Amino acid sequence: MKRILITIISLGISIGCLQAQTIEITGKVVEINSQKPIEFATVKLLDTQDGQLLAGTTTAADGTLLLTTQKTDFILEISFIGFITTRISEYTVIDGTVNLGTIRLSEDSELMDEVVIRGERSTTEFQLDKRVFNVGQDLSSTGASALEVLNNVPSVTVNIEGQIQLRGIGGVQILINGKPSVLASDGGNALGTLTADMIDRVEVITNPSAKYDAEGTSGIINIVLKKEEKRGVNGSITLNTGVPNNHSLGFSLNKRTDKFNLFSQLGLGHRTFPETFETLNSNLSEQTFIRNRGDGEKNETFFNLILGTDYHINERNVLSLTGNFAYELETEYSNGNFTAQTGTAAPHAGWTRDEATEATNPKWQYELQYKSDFSDKDDHYLLISALGSSFAKKQQSSFDNLPSFGESALQDRQQTDTDFGQWEYTFKADYTRPMTDKITFESGGQYLITDVRNDFAILGFENGGWQEIPERTNTFFFTQKVLGVYSTGAYEGDKFGLKLGIRAENTDLNTLLEQTEEENRKNFTNLFPTLHSSYKLADNFSLQGGYSRRISRPRLFDLNPFYNIRNNFSIRTGNPELLPELTDSYEITGILDLELLSLSSSIYHRYITQTVENVTTFEDNVAITMPMNIGTNKATGLELNGKITPNDWLSLNADFNYNYFNREGTFEASPFDFTADQWSARLTSKFSLPADFTLELIGNYQSAYQTFQRTISGYALADIGLRKKIMKGKTILNLSIRDAFASRIFENETVQNNFRQYDYRLRGRFITFGISYGFGKGEAMEFSGQKRF
């Protein structure tokens, strides 16, 4: 690893020397009337001879631009939706710098009533402490869910159960607009009601500062939702249809005045998720085997409404109120064909297990936020917010075992009833003050309250009626209160930057099984120091380093001890005694930025204690899996990200992640020690074709990897996206094919001394066609219909 780091540094120094004659171009783009900065204006550097693109960028939030070139003769072109394009060909080079000053853009009156499409931004942008994935540029996200959007984000993988990993490790904290949300929790059905058209960008923070919640051992994924800020009335409407069933309608409407910004989004639709599966339980001691093969499907009808307003009290004070209501109606069916056999003989018994499930899932979320900007310095502000949310689930499932052949074939009927409710309240305050032009101080706190009640019952059909099974029926209460306070100080000079932080969090956790009176109370306080630094070795090469300490508290469904009996030979249950994981995370990153090529390379190490693993025990051909704290995990990895734009019609993005880990610990009084590795790669190709067509091809590969007891197989998949603009960009046609070759197969195998368990699942190919129309100064959106893959 040291040699790799030295090589990266040497490469950067060498390139920096070769680029010593680079010219740096700066300026600020504003509206000509209001003098307000224009964010995301497109800036192109063109060759004066042939008009070829030399370099490009977009303006920052404050309207500033920064470009570098070795050319001394060029034309600068600045454009933005609804404004007249400006070209600059006269400039002066002073000490290798061209300062264009303030560039004022005028509105184009001919485009005032036309929709224009979002400026072309890079799919992935690298910032000081995070990577930003711009959803609008991912064509294959048409008809996609929030989970599928995450699965296209570099470093992120999502399995068929909706479990999210970052750099191959779980324990990811999911935030929405920078705050915890029931919509992103396990109880909230894993981002089920958030769709791709609602998402503006996804921020991946692998080493968060103390300002962020310490939850999430592998880092934070922040999903930022769209909120239009353009003046006037803007909106769009989108219709999707797909195979299998993926039909949806999306609508957005926004109005911006001097005092108010009103925004809304509406989505409704119906979708189907077919699946084929196979499981095999092998009792190696007695040479008996239970196999289950079958198929099923899940159907969802959904409705989602977001309403909000920003009230600009004056130029420096804004009050925002947002509400979100989502509702899902679920039905699920499956048919499993079970066979039992001994040794190599033919099966001696067979039966089918039919499942029918119905559930309703209403969700509410509301937030009040106040921001006050102080007049003495830019970025001096106070932000206070209060957020509340609730999620309810009423679900009933019935299971019928019907004999096919053999005297020992299983015949019975079972039923489960679930009445679930979760309430979350978050109170947060953040204060930021620049002490000087280079020194910034931050401080704040957060109080998070989570309250859950889950009534769960398993019933058997006996003596002509349904009877509760007492040992598998109970009411589970979960209450968690987390109080956190933090403070950070940062110095950011021309070449060197340093940010130090400390966060303290107190956790008060209580679980209770009402009928059995089993109560578990935990109260603990943790300190979470953070350190971030950066050094600019050359204009186009810099190094960043970071350290953070993180925690991953047990999730609700990891604590809940109720049994999942979908397959009553393969049962999952929770563990109320589970302890939180703690992680020390170290990272060094090198970033090289050339005119047509950008590269990023990171070396990272994580040391995780009280590691949570799913542990399977086996008895009477039944495998019971529950999470347990099993030893430590030391993971060291290398991540590479690159983008090249050889011309104005082609761009390539590549991502590669490799990590090697060492697992140590003790289980059932026996020590274990093993090493393993895993890697993943993604290549995204985007082609700008004639007649306003855009084609996107995405290839993914995830290698096999090993856990404490399991081996998880690898897979490869391909996604295809095609976009066509018509009616001067007012309307967009989208075609999306996800898992084009139906090759995303999930397999895992558990092998122990006396048993073996095998599991196989396949969802298959999804094809979606969408049409989107925008009006005013809005933008056409690709509304999502799909929830999970």
Short mmCIF file of C-alpha atoms in Angstrom, two decimals, residues 540-702:
data_model
loop_
_atom_site.label_atom_id
_atom_site.label_comp_id
_atom_site.label_asym_id
_atom_site.label_seq_id
_atom_site.Cartn_x
_atom_site.Cartn_y
_atom_site.Cartn_z
CA ASN A 540 -4.56 19.53 -11.26
CA PHE A 541 -3.45 17.10 -8.54
CA SER A 542 -4.32 16.98 -4.85
CA LEU A 543 -4.25 14.57 -1.92
CA GLN A 544 -6.93 14.15 0.74
CA GLY A 545 -6.81 12.21 3.99
CA GLY A 546 -9.42 11.44 6.60
CA TYR A 547 -10.18 9.60 9.83
CA SER A 548 -13.52 9.07 11.56
CA ARG A 549 -15.00 6.87 14.25
CA ARG A 550 -18.49 5.51 13.54
CA ILE A 551 -21.22 3.43 15.19
CA SER A 552 -23.90 1.12 13.78
CA ARG A 553 -26.69 0.56 16.27
CA PRO A 554 -28.82 -2.59 15.88
CA ARG A 555 -31.71 -2.16 13.50
CA LEU A 556 -35.24 -2.80 14.68
CA PHE A 557 -35.62 -6.03 12.73
CA ASP A 558 -32.26 -7.27 13.97
CA LEU A 559 -33.56 -6.94 17.55
CA ASN A 560 -37.12 -8.21 17.00
CA PRO A 561 -37.11 -11.94 17.93
CA PHE A 562 -40.14 -12.93 15.88
CA TYR A 563 -39.87 -15.68 13.29
CA ASN A 564 -40.22 -15.27 9.53
CA ILE A 565 -41.92 -18.50 8.42
CA ARG A 566 -42.24 -17.89 4.67
CA ASN A 567 -40.20 -21.08 4.34
CA ASN A 568 -40.68 -23.01 7.58
CA PHE A 569 -37.47 -24.94 6.94
CA SER A 570 -35.45 -21.72 6.62
CA ILE A 571 -36.41 -19.26 9.37
CA ARG A 572 -35.00 -15.86 10.26
CA THR A 573 -35.35 -14.19 13.66
CA GLY A 574 -33.91 -11.19 15.54
CA ASN A 575 -31.68 -10.98 18.61
CA PRO A 576 -32.66 -8.55 21.43
CA GLU A 577 -29.16 -8.90 22.97
CA LEU A 578 -27.39 -7.49 19.91
CA LEU A 579 -24.73 -4.81 20.58
CA PRO A 580 -23.73 -1.94 18.24
CA GLU A 581 -20.77 -2.18 15.86
CA LEU A 582 -17.96 0.38 16.27
CA THR A 583 -15.63 1.33 13.40
CA ASP A 584 -12.39 3.27 13.04
CA SER A 585 -12.09 4.39 9.41
CA TYR A 586 -8.93 5.71 7.68
CA GLU A 587 -8.66 6.93 4.09
CA ILE A 588 -6.18 8.58 1.68
CA THR A 589 -7.33 9.83 -1.73
CA GLY A 590 -5.47 11.22 -4.74
CA ILE A 591 -7.41 13.28 -7.33
CA LEU A 592 -6.04 14.09 -10.78
CA ASP A 593 -8.08 16.48 -12.95
CA LEU A 594 -7.03 17.08 -16.57
CA GLU A 595 -8.95 18.77 -19.38
CA LEU A 596 -10.51 15.59 -20.77
CA LEU A 597 -9.69 13.11 -18.02
CA SER A 598 -10.27 12.90 -14.28
CA LEU A 599 -8.99 10.15 -11.98
CA SER A 600 -9.51 9.43 -8.29
CA SER A 601 -7.75 6.75 -6.26
CA SER A 602 -8.43 5.91 -2.61
CA ILE A 603 -6.71 3.59 -0.16
CA TYR A 604 -8.82 2.88 2.92
CA HIS A 605 -8.80 0.77 6.08
CA ARG A 606 -11.60 -0.05 8.52
CA TYR A 607 -11.31 -1.73 11.91
CA ILE A 608 -14.73 -2.95 13.12
CA THR A 609 -15.37 -4.35 16.60
CA GLN A 610 -18.45 -6.27 17.80
CA THR A 611 -19.04 -7.16 14.15
CA VAL A 612 -22.63 -8.21 13.38
CA GLU A 613 -22.95 -11.38 11.30
CA ASN A 614 -25.94 -13.55 10.41
CA VAL A 615 -25.35 -16.91 12.14
CA THR A 616 -27.26 -20.07 11.16
CA THR A 617 -27.95 -23.06 13.40
CA PHE A 618 -29.52 -26.31 12.22
CA GLU A 619 -31.91 -28.68 13.93
CA ASP A 620 -34.43 -31.24 12.54
CA ASN A 621 -33.72 -30.04 8.99
CA VAL A 622 -34.70 -26.49 9.98
CA ALA A 623 -32.14 -23.68 9.55
CA ILE A 624 -32.61 -20.75 11.96
CA THR A 625 -30.67 -17.58 11.18
CA MET A 626 -30.17 -14.66 13.57
CA PRO A 627 -27.70 -11.73 13.77
CA MET A 628 -24.97 -12.00 16.41
CA ASN A 629 -21.87 -10.03 17.47
CA ILE A 630 -19.00 -12.15 16.18
CA GLY A 631 -15.43 -10.88 16.72
CA THR A 632 -13.63 -8.20 14.70
CA ASN A 633 -13.24 -7.30 11.03
CA LYS A 634 -10.17 -5.59 9.54
CA ALA A 635 -10.83 -4.45 5.96
CA THR A 636 -8.28 -2.78 3.67
CA GLY A 637 -9.24 -1.66 0.21
CA LEU A 638 -8.38 0.20 -2.99
CA GLU A 639 -10.91 2.20 -4.97
CA LEU A 640 -10.40 3.72 -8.44
CA ASN A 641 -12.78 6.11 -10.21
CA GLY A 642 -12.20 7.68 -13.61
CA LYS A 643 -13.95 9.68 -16.29
CA ILE A 644 -12.79 10.47 -19.79
CA THR A 645 -14.49 12.65 -22.37
CA PRO A 646 -12.49 12.19 -25.58
CA ASN A 647 -14.96 14.28 -27.63
CA ASP A 648 -18.31 16.02 -27.34
CA TRP A 649 -20.37 12.90 -28.18
CA LEU A 650 -18.81 10.28 -25.89
CA SER A 651 -18.07 10.02 -22.18
CA LEU A 652 -16.84 7.01 -20.20
CA ASN A 653 -17.04 6.50 -16.43
CA ALA A 654 -15.30 3.59 -14.72
CA ASP A 655 -15.31 2.51 -11.08
CA PHE A 656 -13.36 -0.29 -9.40
CA ASN A 657 -13.33 -1.34 -5.76
CA TYR A 658 -11.27 -4.07 -4.10
CA ASN A 659 -11.08 -4.91 -0.42
CA TYR A 660 -9.29 -7.57 1.59
CA PHE A 661 -10.51 -8.42 5.08
CA ASN A 662 -9.45 -10.47 8.09
CA ARG A 663 -12.13 -11.90 10.38
CA GLU A 664 -11.20 -12.97 13.91
CA GLY A 665 -13.29 -14.02 16.90
CA THR A 666 -14.84 -16.80 18.92
CA PHE A 667 -18.10 -18.65 18.31
CA GLU A 668 -19.47 -21.34 20.64
CA ALA A 669 -16.15 -21.41 22.55
CA SER A 670 -14.19 -22.10 19.34
CA PRO A 671 -11.88 -19.41 17.91
CA PHE A 672 -11.95 -18.63 14.18
CA ASP A 673 -9.58 -16.68 11.96
CA PHE A 674 -9.92 -16.39 8.18
CA THR A 675 -9.14 -13.96 5.37
CA ALA A 676 -11.11 -13.25 2.20
CA ASP A 677 -11.58 -10.56 -0.44
CA GLN A 678 -14.14 -9.15 -2.85
CA TRP A 679 -14.20 -6.71 -5.74
CA SER A 680 -16.65 -4.91 -7.98
CA ALA A 681 -16.43 -2.94 -11.22
CA ARG A 682 -18.75 -0.68 -13.20
CA LEU A 683 -18.36 0.89 -16.66
CA THR A 684 -20.81 3.54 -17.91
CA SER A 685 -20.70 4.69 -21.53
CA LYS A 686 -22.79 7.63 -22.72
CA PHE A 687 -23.18 8.48 -26.41
CA SER A 688 -24.70 11.69 -27.81
CA LEU A 689 -26.21 10.58 -31.11
CA PRO A 690 -27.67 12.54 -34.04
CA ALA A 691 -31.29 13.78 -33.91
CA ASP A 692 -31.10 14.47 -30.17
CA PHE A 693 -30.75 10.81 -29.16
CA THR A 694 -28.65 9.83 -26.16
CA LEU A 695 -27.59 6.23 -25.48
CA GLU A 696 -26.25 4.90 -22.20
CA LEU A 697 -24.75 1.46 -21.56
CA ILE A 698 -23.85 0.27 -18.06
CA GLY A 699 -21.96 -2.91 -17.21
CA ASN A 700 -21.64 -4.15 -13.62
CA TYR A 701 -19.72 -6.98 -12.03
CA GLN A 702 -19.79 -8.08 -8.38
#
